[in-house]
Each structure stands twice: as C-alpha cells, then as structure tokens.
CSV table of C-alpha atoms in Angstrom, one decimal:
chain,number,residue,atom,x,y,z
A,195,MET,CA,-0.1,0.3,-0.1
A,196,GLU,CA,1.2,3.7,-0.8
A,197,ALA,CA,2.4,5.4,2.0
A,198,HIS,CA,0.9,8.8,2.8
A,199,PRO,CA,3.8,11.4,3.1
A,200,PHE,CA,2.2,14.0,4.6
A,201,ALA,CA,-0.7,12.2,6.5
A,202,THR,CA,-1.0,11.6,10.0
A,203,ALA,CA,-3.2,9.0,11.7
A,204,PRO,CA,-6.7,10.1,12.3
A,205,ALA,CA,-7.6,10.8,16.1
A,206,ASP,CA,-9.8,8.2,16.4
A,207,SER,CA,-7.6,5.3,14.9
A,208,PRO,CA,-6.4,3.0,17.7
A,209,THR,CA,-2.9,3.4,18.8
A,210,LEU,CA,-0.6,0.3,19.4
A,211,GLU,CA,-0.2,0.9,23.1
A,212,SER,CA,-4.2,1.3,23.5
A,213,MET,CA,-5.1,-2.1,22.0
A,214,PRO,CA,-5.1,-5.3,24.2
A,215,VAL,CA,-2.7,-7.6,22.7
A,216,GLU,CA,-2.3,-11.2,23.0
A,217,PRO,CA,1.2,-12.9,23.6
A,218,LEU,CA,2.6,-14.4,20.5
A,219,LEU,CA,5.1,-16.6,21.9
A,220,THR,CA,2.7,-19.4,23.6
A,221,SER,CA,2.3,-23.1,23.8
A,222,GLU,CA,-0.3,-23.1,20.8
A,223,PHE,CA,2.5,-20.8,18.8
A,224,ASP,CA,5.0,-23.5,19.6
A,225,ALA,CA,2.9,-26.5,18.4
A,226,ASP,CA,1.4,-24.7,15.5
A,227,PRO,CA,2.3,-21.6,14.4
A,228,GLY,CA,0.7,-21.6,10.9
A,229,GLY,CA,-2.5,-21.6,12.9
A,230,VAL,CA,-1.9,-18.7,15.1
A,231,TYR,CA,-1.1,-16.6,11.9
A,232,ALA,CA,-3.9,-17.8,9.9
A,233,ARG,CA,-6.6,-16.8,13.4
A,234,LEU,CA,-4.7,-13.7,13.8
A,235,ARG,CA,-5.4,-12.7,9.9
A,236,ARG,CA,-9.0,-13.8,10.3
A,237,THR,CA,-9.4,-11.4,13.4
A,238,TYR,CA,-7.4,-8.4,12.2
A,239,GLY,CA,-6.6,-8.7,8.7
A,240,PRO,CA,-3.1,-8.3,7.0
A,241,VAL,CA,-1.6,-6.8,10.2
A,242,ALA,CA,-2.1,-7.8,13.8
A,243,PRO,CA,-1.1,-6.3,17.0
A,244,VAL,CA,0.7,-8.9,19.5
A,245,GLY,CA,2.6,-8.9,22.8
A,246,LEU,CA,6.2,-10.0,22.1
A,247,MET,CA,7.9,-10.7,25.7
A,248,GLY,CA,5.8,-7.6,27.2
A,249,VAL,CA,6.3,-5.4,24.4
A,250,PRO,CA,3.6,-4.7,21.8
A,251,VAL,CA,4.3,-5.2,18.3
A,252,TRP,CA,2.8,-4.9,14.8
A,253,LEU,CA,3.0,-8.1,13.0
A,254,VAL,CA,2.8,-8.2,9.5
A,255,LEU,CA,0.9,-11.4,8.2
A,256,ASP,CA,0.1,-11.2,4.4
A,257,TYR,CA,2.9,-11.0,1.4
A,258,ARG,CA,1.8,-7.8,-0.1
A,259,GLU,CA,2.1,-5.8,3.2
A,260,VAL,CA,5.5,-7.8,3.9
A,261,LEU,CA,7.0,-6.7,0.7
A,262,GLU,CA,5.9,-3.2,1.5
A,263,VAL,CA,7.7,-2.8,4.5
A,264,LEU,CA,10.9,-4.8,3.3
A,265,ARG,CA,11.2,-2.6,0.2
A,266,ASN,CA,9.9,1.1,1.1
A,267,GLU,CA,13.2,2.2,3.2
A,268,THR,CA,11.5,5.6,3.3
A,269,VAL,CA,8.8,4.7,5.7
A,270,TRP,CA,10.2,1.3,7.4
A,271,ARG,CA,13.3,1.9,9.0
A,272,ARG,CA,16.2,-0.5,10.3
A,273,ASP,CA,18.0,1.8,12.7
A,274,VAL,CA,16.4,1.2,16.4
A,275,ARG,CA,17.1,4.8,17.1
A,276,TYR,CA,13.5,5.1,15.3
A,277,TRP,CA,11.9,3.2,17.9
A,278,ARG,CA,9.7,5.6,20.2
A,279,ALA,CA,9.3,3.1,23.1
A,280,ARG,CA,13.0,2.7,23.3
A,281,ALA,CA,13.4,6.4,23.1
A,282,GLN,CA,10.9,6.9,26.0
A,283,GLY,CA,12.6,4.5,28.0
A,284,ARG,CA,9.1,2.1,28.2
A,285,LEU,CA,10.7,-1.0,27.5
A,286,PRO,CA,11.2,-3.9,30.2
A,287,PRO,CA,14.1,-3.9,31.8
A,288,ALA,CA,16.8,-6.2,30.1
A,289,TRP,CA,14.0,-7.1,27.2
A,290,PRO,CA,16.1,-9.9,25.8
A,291,LEU,CA,15.6,-9.0,22.1
A,292,LEU,CA,16.9,-5.3,22.6
A,293,ALA,CA,20.8,-6.2,22.9
A,294,GLY,CA,21.4,-7.4,19.1
A,295,TYR,CA,19.5,-4.2,17.5
A,296,GLU,CA,21.6,-2.0,19.8
A,297,VAL,CA,24.8,-3.3,17.9
A,298,ARG,CA,26.0,-0.6,15.2
A,299,GLN,CA,26.3,-2.9,12.5
A,300,THR,CA,25.5,-2.9,8.9
A,301,MET,CA,22.1,-4.7,9.4
A,302,PHE,CA,20.9,-2.1,11.5
A,303,MET,CA,22.1,0.9,9.5
A,304,ASP,CA,20.0,3.1,7.0
A,305,ASP,CA,20.6,5.2,3.9
A,306,GLU,CA,24.1,6.0,3.1
A,307,GLU,CA,25.6,4.5,6.2
A,308,HIS,CA,24.2,1.4,5.0
A,309,LEU,CA,24.8,1.5,1.7
A,310,ALA,CA,28.6,2.5,2.2
A,311,ALA,CA,28.8,-0.6,4.9
A,312,ARG,CA,27.0,-2.8,2.3
A,313,HIS,CA,29.5,-2.0,-0.4
A,314,THR,CA,32.4,-2.9,1.9
A,315,HIS,CA,30.5,-6.5,2.5
A,316,HIS,CA,29.9,-6.9,-1.3
A,317,THR,CA,33.4,-6.0,-2.3
A,318,ALA,CA,34.8,-8.3,0.4
A,319,LEU,CA,32.8,-11.3,-0.5
A,320,ARG,CA,33.4,-10.7,-4.5
A,321,PRO,CA,36.5,-13.0,-4.5
A,322,PHE,CA,34.6,-15.8,-3.3
A,323,GLN,CA,31.3,-15.5,-5.3
A,324,ASP,CA,32.9,-17.0,-8.6
A,325,GLY,CA,33.6,-20.7,-8.2
A,326,HIS,CA,36.3,-20.1,-11.1
A,327,THR,CA,38.5,-17.6,-8.8
A,328,PRO,CA,41.1,-19.3,-6.7
A,329,GLN,CA,39.3,-18.3,-3.5
A,330,GLY,CA,35.8,-19.3,-5.0
A,331,TRP,CA,37.1,-22.7,-6.2
A,332,GLU,CA,38.9,-23.3,-2.8
A,333,LEU,CA,35.6,-22.5,-0.6
A,334,ARG,CA,33.4,-24.6,-2.8
A,335,ALA,CA,36.0,-27.4,-2.5
A,336,THR,CA,36.3,-27.0,1.1
A,337,VAL,CA,32.4,-27.0,1.8
A,338,THR,CA,32.4,-30.4,0.0
A,339,ARG,CA,35.2,-31.8,1.8
A,340,TYR,CA,33.9,-31.0,5.3
A,341,ALA,CA,30.5,-32.4,4.5
A,342,ASP,CA,32.6,-35.5,3.5
A,343,GLU,CA,34.6,-35.5,6.5
A,344,LEU,CA,31.8,-35.2,8.7
A,345,ILE,CA,29.8,-38.3,6.9
A,346,ALA,CA,32.9,-40.3,7.3
A,347,MET,CA,33.3,-39.3,11.0
A,348,LEU,CA,29.5,-40.8,11.4
A,349,ALA,CA,30.4,-44.0,9.5
A,350,ALA,CA,33.4,-44.3,11.8
A,351,GLU,CA,31.5,-43.8,15.3
A,352,SER,CA,27.9,-45.2,14.3
A,353,GLY,CA,28.5,-47.5,11.5
A,354,THR,CA,27.1,-47.3,7.6
A,355,VAL,CA,23.6,-48.3,8.9
A,356,GLY,CA,22.3,-46.8,12.5
A,357,PHE,CA,20.8,-43.5,13.8
A,358,ALA,CA,21.9,-40.1,13.7
A,359,ASP,CA,20.6,-36.5,14.3
A,360,LEU,CA,21.6,-34.5,11.5
A,361,GLY,CA,21.4,-31.2,13.1
A,362,ALA,CA,24.0,-32.0,15.4
A,363,GLN,CA,26.4,-34.7,13.8
A,364,TYR,CA,26.0,-32.8,10.2
A,365,THR,CA,24.3,-29.5,9.6
A,366,ARG,CA,25.5,-27.5,12.7
A,367,PRO,CA,29.3,-28.6,12.8
A,368,LEU,CA,29.4,-28.3,8.9
A,369,LEU,CA,28.4,-24.3,9.2
A,370,LEU,CA,30.6,-23.7,11.9
A,371,MET,CA,33.7,-25.3,10.1
A,372,VAL,CA,32.7,-23.4,6.9
A,373,THR,CA,32.3,-20.3,9.2
A,374,THR,CA,35.8,-20.2,10.7
A,375,LYS,CA,37.4,-21.4,7.2
A,376,LEU,CA,35.8,-18.3,5.1
A,377,PHE,CA,36.8,-16.0,8.3
A,378,GLY,CA,40.2,-17.0,8.5
A,379,CYS,CA,40.5,-18.3,11.9
A,380,PRO,CA,43.6,-19.9,13.0
A,381,VAL,CA,43.1,-23.5,14.4
A,382,GLU,CA,43.3,-22.4,18.0
A,383,LEU,CA,40.7,-19.5,17.4
A,384,GLY,CA,38.7,-21.8,15.5
A,385,ASP,CA,38.2,-24.2,18.2
A,386,GLU,CA,37.5,-21.6,20.7
A,387,LEU,CA,34.9,-20.0,18.3
A,388,VAL,CA,33.1,-23.1,17.5
A,389,MET,CA,32.9,-23.9,21.2
A,390,GLU,CA,31.4,-20.5,22.2
A,391,MET,CA,29.3,-20.3,19.0
A,392,TRP,CA,27.4,-23.4,19.7
A,393,ARG,CA,26.7,-22.4,23.2
A,394,MET,CA,25.3,-19.4,21.9
A,395,LEU,CA,23.0,-20.7,19.2
A,396,ASP,CA,21.7,-23.0,21.9
A,397,GLY,CA,20.3,-20.4,23.7
A,398,GLY,CA,21.1,-21.8,27.2
A,399,PRO,CA,21.9,-20.2,30.3
A,400,ASP,CA,25.5,-19.7,29.2
A,401,SER,CA,24.2,-17.8,26.2
A,402,GLY,CA,24.7,-14.4,27.1
A,403,PRO,CA,28.3,-14.7,28.3
A,404,ALA,CA,29.1,-17.2,25.3
A,405,THR,CA,27.7,-14.2,22.9
A,406,GLY,CA,30.3,-11.8,24.6
A,407,ARG,CA,33.1,-14.3,24.3
A,408,ALA,CA,32.3,-15.0,20.7
A,409,LEU,CA,32.3,-11.3,20.0
A,410,ALA,CA,35.5,-10.7,21.6
A,411,ALA,CA,36.9,-13.5,19.7
A,412,MET,CA,35.8,-11.9,16.7
A,413,THR,CA,37.6,-8.7,17.4
A,414,ARG,CA,40.8,-10.6,18.1
A,415,LEU,CA,40.5,-12.4,15.0
A,416,ALA,CA,40.1,-9.0,13.0
A,417,ALA,CA,43.2,-7.7,15.1
A,418,HIS,CA,45.1,-11.0,14.0
A,419,ARG,CA,44.1,-10.7,10.5
A,420,ARG,CA,45.0,-7.1,10.4
A,421,ALA,CA,48.4,-8.0,11.2
A,422,ARG,CA,48.6,-11.5,9.1
A,423,PRO,CA,46.3,-11.0,6.2
A,424,GLY,CA,45.2,-14.0,3.9
A,425,ASP,CA,42.9,-15.1,1.7
A,426,ASP,CA,39.8,-14.9,3.8
A,427,LEU,CA,36.7,-12.5,4.3
A,428,THR,CA,38.2,-10.9,7.3
A,429,SER,CA,41.5,-10.0,5.5
A,430,TYR,CA,39.2,-8.9,2.3
A,431,MET,CA,37.1,-6.5,4.6
A,432,LEU,CA,40.1,-4.9,5.7
A,433,LEU,CA,41.2,-4.4,2.5
A,434,ALA,CA,38.1,-3.0,1.0
A,435,ASP,CA,37.8,-0.5,4.2
A,436,PRO,CA,41.0,-0.1,5.8
A,437,GLU,CA,39.5,2.6,8.2
A,438,LEU,CA,37.5,-0.3,10.1
A,439,SER,CA,38.6,-0.6,13.5
A,440,ASP,CA,39.0,-4.0,15.0
A,441,GLU,CA,36.0,-3.5,17.1
A,442,GLN,CA,33.7,-2.6,14.3
A,443,LEU,CA,35.1,-5.4,12.1
A,444,GLY,CA,34.4,-7.8,15.1
A,445,ARG,CA,31.1,-6.6,15.3
A,446,GLU,CA,30.6,-7.1,11.4
A,447,LEU,CA,32.3,-10.4,11.6
A,448,PHE,CA,30.3,-11.5,14.5
A,449,MET,CA,26.6,-10.6,13.1
A,450,ASN,CA,27.8,-12.3,9.9
A,451,ALA,CA,28.8,-15.6,11.5
A,452,VAL,CA,25.3,-15.7,13.3
A,453,TYR,CA,23.5,-15.4,10.0
A,454,LEU,CA,25.7,-17.9,8.2
A,455,ASN,CA,25.1,-20.3,11.1
A,456,ASP,CA,21.7,-19.8,11.8
A,457,ILE,CA,19.9,-18.8,8.7
A,458,THR,CA,21.8,-21.1,6.2
A,459,GLY,CA,21.9,-24.1,8.9
A,460,ASN,CA,18.2,-23.7,9.2
A,461,MET,CA,17.8,-23.5,5.4
A,462,VAL,CA,19.9,-26.8,5.2
A,463,LEU,CA,17.7,-28.5,7.6
A,464,ASN,CA,14.7,-27.2,6.5
A,465,THR,CA,15.4,-28.6,3.0
A,466,LEU,CA,16.3,-32.2,4.5
A,467,LEU,CA,13.4,-32.1,6.4
A,468,GLU,CA,11.0,-31.2,3.5
A,469,VAL,CA,12.6,-34.2,1.5
A,470,LEU,CA,12.2,-36.9,4.6
A,471,ARG,CA,8.7,-35.5,5.5
A,472,GLY,CA,7.4,-36.4,1.8
A,473,ASN,CA,7.1,-33.0,0.4
A,474,ALA,CA,6.5,-33.7,-3.2
A,475,ASN,CA,7.3,-30.9,-4.6
A,476,VAL,CA,10.5,-30.8,-3.2
A,477,ARG,CA,11.4,-34.5,-3.3
A,478,ARG,CA,10.5,-34.1,-7.3
A,479,SER,CA,13.0,-31.5,-7.8
A,480,LEU,CA,15.6,-33.2,-5.9
A,481,SER,CA,15.2,-36.5,-7.9
A,482,ALA,CA,15.5,-34.5,-11.1
A,483,GLY,CA,18.9,-33.2,-9.6
A,484,GLN,CA,17.6,-29.4,-9.4
A,485,LEU,CA,19.4,-28.8,-6.2
A,486,GLY,CA,18.7,-25.0,-6.3
A,487,GLU,CA,15.1,-25.5,-6.9
A,488,THR,CA,14.9,-28.0,-4.1
A,489,VAL,CA,16.3,-25.4,-1.6
A,490,ASN,CA,14.0,-22.8,-3.0
A,491,ARG,CA,10.7,-24.9,-2.8
A,492,ALA,CA,11.7,-26.0,0.8
A,493,ALA,CA,12.2,-22.1,1.6
A,494,LEU,CA,9.0,-21.3,0.5
A,495,SER,CA,7.1,-24.5,2.4
A,496,ASN,CA,9.4,-23.6,5.6
A,497,PRO,CA,11.2,-20.6,5.7
A,498,PRO,CA,14.6,-20.4,7.8
A,499,VAL,CA,13.6,-17.1,9.5
A,500,ALA,CA,9.9,-17.1,10.4
A,501,ASN,CA,9.8,-13.4,11.4
A,502,MET,CA,12.4,-11.3,10.3
A,503,CYS,CA,14.4,-8.0,11.6
A,504,PHE,CA,12.3,-5.3,13.2
A,505,ARG,CA,11.4,-2.1,11.2
A,506,PHE,CA,10.3,1.1,12.6
A,507,ALA,CA,7.9,3.6,11.1
A,508,ALA,CA,9.7,6.8,10.1
A,509,ARG,CA,6.1,8.5,10.1
A,510,ASP,CA,2.3,8.0,10.5
A,511,VAL,CA,1.2,5.5,7.7
A,512,GLU,CA,-1.4,2.9,7.0
A,513,LEU,CA,-1.0,-0.5,6.7
A,514,GLY,CA,-3.5,-3.4,6.6
A,515,ASN,CA,-6.5,-2.2,8.4
A,516,PHE,CA,-4.6,-0.1,10.9
A,517,TRP,CA,-2.7,3.3,11.2
A,518,ILE,CA,0.9,2.8,12.1
A,519,ARG,CA,2.5,5.6,14.0
A,520,GLY,CA,5.5,7.3,13.4
A,521,GLY,CA,8.0,5.3,16.1
A,522,ASP,CA,6.0,2.1,15.9
A,523,ILE,CA,7.7,-1.3,16.0
A,524,VAL,CA,6.9,-3.7,13.2
A,525,SER,CA,7.9,-7.4,12.6
A,526,PRO,CA,7.4,-8.6,9.0
A,527,SER,CA,6.5,-12.2,9.2
A,528,ALA,CA,8.1,-14.5,6.1
A,529,ALA,CA,6.4,-17.4,7.5
A,530,ALA,CA,3.1,-15.8,7.5
A,531,ALA,CA,3.5,-14.1,4.3
A,532,HIS,CA,4.3,-17.7,2.5
A,533,GLY,CA,1.4,-19.3,4.1
A,534,ASP,CA,-0.7,-16.5,2.6
A,535,LEU,CA,1.1,-16.5,-0.6
A,536,MET,CA,0.6,-20.5,-0.8
A,537,ALA,CA,-3.2,-19.8,0.3
A,538,ILE,CA,-4.0,-18.0,-3.1
A,539,GLY,CA,-1.9,-20.8,-5.2
A,540,SER,CA,-4.8,-20.5,-8.0
A,541,SER,CA,-3.9,-16.9,-8.6
A,542,HIS,CA,-1.7,-15.4,-11.3
A,543,MET,CA,1.0,-14.8,-8.5
A,544,VAL,CA,1.8,-18.1,-7.7
A,545,GLY,CA,3.3,-19.9,-10.5
A,546,SER,CA,6.8,-21.9,-11.3
A,547,ALA,CA,8.4,-18.5,-10.6
A,548,VAL,CA,7.0,-17.7,-7.5
A,549,SER,CA,7.5,-21.4,-6.3
A,550,THR,CA,11.2,-21.0,-6.9
A,551,ARG,CA,12.0,-17.6,-6.4
A,552,ALA,CA,9.3,-15.8,-4.5
A,553,HIS,CA,10.5,-17.1,-0.9
A,554,LEU,CA,11.8,-14.3,1.4
A,555,GLY,CA,14.6,-16.9,3.1
A,556,TRP,CA,17.1,-14.3,2.2
A,557,GLY,CA,15.0,-11.1,2.5
A,558,ALA,CA,13.8,-8.4,0.0
A,559,GLY,CA,14.7,-4.7,-0.8
A,560,VAL,CA,17.7,-2.7,0.2
A,561,HIS,CA,18.4,-5.0,3.1
A,562,GLN,CA,18.4,-8.3,1.7
A,563,CYS,CA,21.3,-10.2,1.8
A,564,PRO,CA,23.6,-8.8,-0.8
A,565,SER,CA,23.8,-11.0,-4.0
A,566,ALA,CA,27.4,-12.3,-3.4
A,567,ALA,CA,26.2,-13.6,0.5
A,568,ARG,CA,22.7,-15.1,-1.3
A,569,GLU,CA,25.0,-16.8,-3.9
A,570,LEU,CA,27.2,-18.3,-1.3
A,571,GLY,CA,24.5,-19.1,0.8
A,572,GLY,CA,22.8,-20.9,-1.8
A,573,MET,CA,26.1,-22.7,-2.6
A,574,ILE,CA,26.5,-23.8,0.7
A,575,VAL,CA,23.0,-25.2,1.1
A,576,SER,CA,22.9,-26.9,-1.9
A,577,THR,CA,26.4,-28.6,-1.2
A,578,ALA,CA,25.3,-29.7,2.1
A,579,VAL,CA,22.0,-31.2,0.9
A,580,GLY,CA,23.7,-32.8,-2.1
A,581,ARG,CA,26.6,-34.2,-0.2
A,582,ILE,CA,24.5,-36.0,2.5
A,583,PHE,CA,21.9,-37.6,-0.3
A,584,ASP,CA,25.0,-38.7,-2.6
A,585,HIS,CA,26.1,-40.7,0.8
A,586,LEU,CA,22.7,-42.1,2.0
A,587,GLU,CA,21.3,-45.2,0.4
A,588,LYS,CA,17.9,-44.6,2.4
A,589,ALA,CA,17.2,-42.4,5.5
A,590,GLU,CA,13.9,-41.8,7.2
A,591,LEU,CA,12.7,-39.8,10.4
A,592,THR,CA,12.6,-41.4,13.8
A,593,LEU,CA,9.8,-39.5,14.9
A,594,PRO,CA,6.7,-38.3,13.0
A,595,ALA,CA,7.1,-35.0,11.5
A,596,ASP,CA,4.6,-33.4,13.7
A,597,GLN,CA,6.5,-34.5,16.8
A,598,LEU,CA,9.7,-33.1,15.8
A,599,PRO,CA,11.2,-30.6,18.5
A,600,TRP,CA,11.4,-27.0,17.4
A,601,ARG,CA,13.3,-24.3,18.8
A,602,THR,CA,10.8,-21.7,20.2
A,603,GLY,CA,11.4,-17.9,19.8
A,604,PRO,CA,10.2,-14.8,18.0
A,605,VAL,CA,12.5,-14.8,15.2
A,606,VAL,CA,13.9,-18.3,14.1
A,607,ARG,CA,11.6,-21.5,14.1
A,608,GLY,CA,14.4,-24.0,13.6
A,609,LEU,CA,14.7,-27.8,14.3
A,610,ARG,CA,16.2,-28.4,17.8
A,611,LEU,CA,17.3,-32.0,16.4
A,612,LEU,CA,16.7,-34.0,13.0
A,613,PRO,CA,16.3,-37.6,13.8
A,614,VAL,CA,17.1,-40.0,11.2
A,615,ARG,CA,17.7,-43.9,10.7
A,616,TYR,CA,20.1,-44.0,7.8
A,617,GLU,CA,22.0,-46.5,5.5
A,618,LEU,CA,25.2,-45.2,3.9
A,619,SER,CA,26.3,-46.2,0.8
A,620,GLY,CA,29.5,-48.2,0.1
A,621,GLY,CA,32.8,-46.3,0.0
A,622,VAL,CA,32.2,-43.7,2.8
A,623,GLY,CA,35.2,-43.1,4.5
A,624,ARG,CA,37.4,-44.0,1.4
A,625,GLY,CA,36.5,-40.8,-0.1
A,626,VAL,CA,33.4,-39.3,-2.1
A,627,ALA,CA,30.8,-42.4,-2.2
A,628,GLY,CA,29.1,-42.6,-5.4
A,629,ALA,CA,29.1,-38.9,-6.5
A,630,GLY,CA,26.1,-38.6,-9.0
A,631,ALA,CA,24.8,-41.6,-8.5
A,632,GLY,CA,21.0,-42.3,-7.7
A,633,VAL,CA,20.1,-42.3,-3.9
A,634,GLY,CA,17.4,-43.8,-2.5
A,635,VAL,CA,15.7,-41.5,0.3
A,636,GLY,CA,12.9,-42.5,2.5
A,637,GLY,CA,12.3,-45.7,0.9
A,638,GLY,CA,12.1,-45.1,-2.8
A,639,LEU,CA,13.0,-41.6,-4.1
A,640,ARG,CA,15.8,-41.9,-6.8
A,641,GLY,CA,17.5,-38.4,-7.1
A,642,GLU,CA,20.4,-37.7,-9.7
A,643,MET,CA,22.9,-35.4,-8.1
A,644,ASP,CA,25.3,-33.3,-9.7
A,645,ALA,CA,28.8,-35.0,-9.3
A,646,VAL,CA,31.2,-33.2,-7.3
A,647,GLY,CA,34.8,-34.6,-7.1
A,648,GLU,CA,36.7,-34.9,-4.0
A,649,PRO,CA,39.3,-32.2,-3.9
A,650,VAL,CA,43.0,-32.7,-2.9
A,651,THR,CA,43.3,-32.0,0.8
A,652,SER,CA,46.3,-30.3,2.0
A,653,GLY,CA,48.4,-30.9,5.3
A,654,GLY,CA,47.1,-27.6,6.8
A,655,ASP,CA,43.4,-28.1,6.1
A,656,ARG,CA,43.8,-31.5,7.2
A,657,GLN,CA,45.1,-30.0,10.6
A,658,GLN,CA,42.2,-27.6,10.8
A,659,VAL,CA,39.7,-30.0,10.3
A,660,LYS,CA,41.2,-32.1,12.7
A,661,GLY,CA,41.1,-29.4,15.0
A,662,LEU,CA,37.6,-28.3,14.5
A,663,LEU,CA,36.4,-31.9,14.7
A,664,GLY,CA,37.7,-32.5,17.9
A,665,ALA,CA,36.0,-29.6,19.4
A,666,LEU,CA,32.7,-30.7,17.9
A,667,ARG,CA,33.2,-34.1,19.2
A,668,ARG,CA,33.7,-32.6,22.6
A,669,LEU,CA,30.2,-30.6,22.2
A,670,MET,CA,28.3,-33.5,20.6
A,671,PHE,CA,29.6,-35.9,23.6
A,672,GLY,CA,29.2,-34.0,26.9
A,673,GLY,CA,31.7,-31.4,26.6
A,674,ARG,CA,29.5,-28.4,26.9
C-alpha cells in the first residue's frame, strides 16, 4: 500500500499501546505457528497487534504488506533509534531482544551509512562469489570436503547403518567449520569460536556470556588478520575498508557468523526435513537433480527465519486495516507471508517463478542479503544437501514429522534436532561415495545429483579439520 507522505493518523484510530494484545509466544504458537498466523489474519486482517515478551508489536502477516515493509526504506527503518518506546524508556528492563539491535552494525543501519557498509561486504565477498577464482574454487571444495569428513566421521562412530541427528552431527558442525574457514580463523581460535558459538546458538543459561566471548573472539580475529592478512573474508573486508576498527570489524564478523550459521543452517535442515517428510514438490526437484530448485521450494514451505528483523515507522502510515504511528515497531513475518502466498495458489501470483524465487529466506528490498552472500549461501545449502543425499542409500525420520522438537522464539523457528535412521552407501570413509549416483531416500525416491569431485586436502587443511572436529566431538559427546 502507498504511504501518505504528509498524512497523520486520524485521532480516532487506535494506537498500538491502547490495544489489548495477546502474547505471540505461547504453547499454541510453539505447536502450530501457522494456525496462530491464520487466526490473527481472520481477526485483524493483514496486520495484527501482538505482545512480544511484554512489548506490543505490529505483526505483518500478508505477502503484499510484508513486501511493502521490506522494500520501502523511506517509511520503514532499520535503525533502532527510530523506535519511540525505546527512546521514551518504556521497554521492560533487560528486554532480551534489544541487545542485538543496539549493536551498530550493517544490518541496523540506513541510507548512506548502510550503503557504504554494504559496499564493503559486497567487495570483500566478491573473490569468493565466482567458482572459477582461486578463492571461490577453494571455498566450494572446502564445503564439499567438510561435508564428506563429517559423514565419514558418522560412519566411523555409528557404522554404515544406524541412527543420527542430522542437526548436531552434520548441519551445525558443517556450518561452523565453513565459518571458521571463510573468516580465516587460526586453528586454536577456530576451536574456541566453535565452542562459544555453539553455546550461543543453543540459547542456554551460558548463551549471554558466550555471546560476549564470541564477540571478543571476533575482535581478536580482526586484529590477527590485520597483522597477518590472508585469502579470507576478514582480510578482504580490511582491504575494502582499511578504516574499519578491530571492534567494528569484530561486530560485522560476529553478526555475519550468526546469520551464516543460523539462517543457512536452518535452510539446510529445513530442506532435509521437507525431503524426508515427503513434500512432493521438494522431492521431485531433488529427484531431477535440481538442487537450487529443491532449496527454494523448501524455503517457501518452511522459511529459515520465520519473523524477520524489526522495522520502525519513520512517520504515520496506513498498513492493512490500521494506522501505524511514527516510531512504532513492526515485525514482518516471512512464515505468515508464505502461508498467505500458498493459500492463493490458484491466482496469477503463484506460478513456477513464485514457487522457486518468491520466498523471503534471503529477505527483500535494500536490506536483503547482498547478491554475493545469497549466491554463497545457496551454494553452501545446495552442497550440504547434495552431499548428504549422495552418501545416503536410505534415510527416514525416527519421529513423526509433527512430533519433531522445534526451537521456540520470535525470530527463528528451527529444528532442535533431526533424528533419522540411515543407511550409507558403500565406500564412505574412503573418499567420495558414488557422487552423481542415484540415492534412495525415505524408501524409494531416486535422486540424480550433480557430481562433485573430491578436492585434494592439504596438510594444513587436514590439521584444521582435525582441530575443528575435535572441538565438535567434545560438544556432541558431553563437553559443553
């Protein structure tokens, strides 16, 4: 809907603070968020007032309105200083979602400041974007190698037939390992960072201190790479903007690491889940060897970030059935928007283009993931999904899909674990097992996967893999 540049909300229109709001995070939401979104839409329309840990928030539910919020930077701001309740000191003490928004980092900047920081990211990522450059080829080879190492580790510890958690024993360690490689972490710092980020992403009682330690580790990494530059993202960010302080670069790396692990990791797990639970559209694209299509269809069904970063209204504006006041907080919901989009599947809006590209997994508008980051994220997800199904002869969930445990929270709806009974194809542990061969998944799906040759592993890389796997082993088997 078009904004009204000079309009103000009518005096008789309800304010967010005056409305009785129901809390969003309930046992009902944990069990069936889609049902909650649908009920809110029936009650309020495309935009609904909800309570978020004691704070009233406008939740945007419909696809059209979500795109309006994401794309119109003039009206909908990312900078937390636009938030009226924060400026007036009306937030609950130590509101748990505020700390991240207080970090002055690219995600929470606007206008020229945001564009300059985004240019630094894009410039630094460019060497890794092209698979034909030495940096790009090495990163792609590394993702493949780490995936194979983890599958070989699974075979060595649990056998070629057994039970596994594809979250803790494959996806999460893979993303953490790729992060340390991409960021240029030395082995000893990589071990430490893996431990702290695991604790942080678990959200347990030590998550707060672990977050501080991870941020401090990223700042030390920035200083390390300033003194010893290499072919890594940290060094290229310093090259793109030599004026970055170690502290500012540490904040940028920290938030990038969180998003690389949480968003990309959730996209891997959600894609695996959609295949294993029998999503026909996802399975058909996998069977055809269309990994990019597989990932996009899974993201449309089950987005990695359910509710995206807050926006703050720069002025009064009408959205849905309400007037949003300047300074109000708005939460655009990708999960609800996807549900809205799928519900109108018979319309002209939903065709093959929408089914593969309209998902909001990477965001939209000026704050969406940079193109280089989207391509790299897509490559990581496609490789992770492709490698595991290259190695699997069979796999099936050991819990009904509706009984899988999910992480609860206002932003991410990610699996706590993905338990499967598996059969690995022959040759795992001796190199790449049957790359490009047909793989039976869940008792019958045959998938022709793109062949990926096994890269040569250098002695230094073997040392890093060994160190990282050692840290992950301690975490997976009681070393928290």
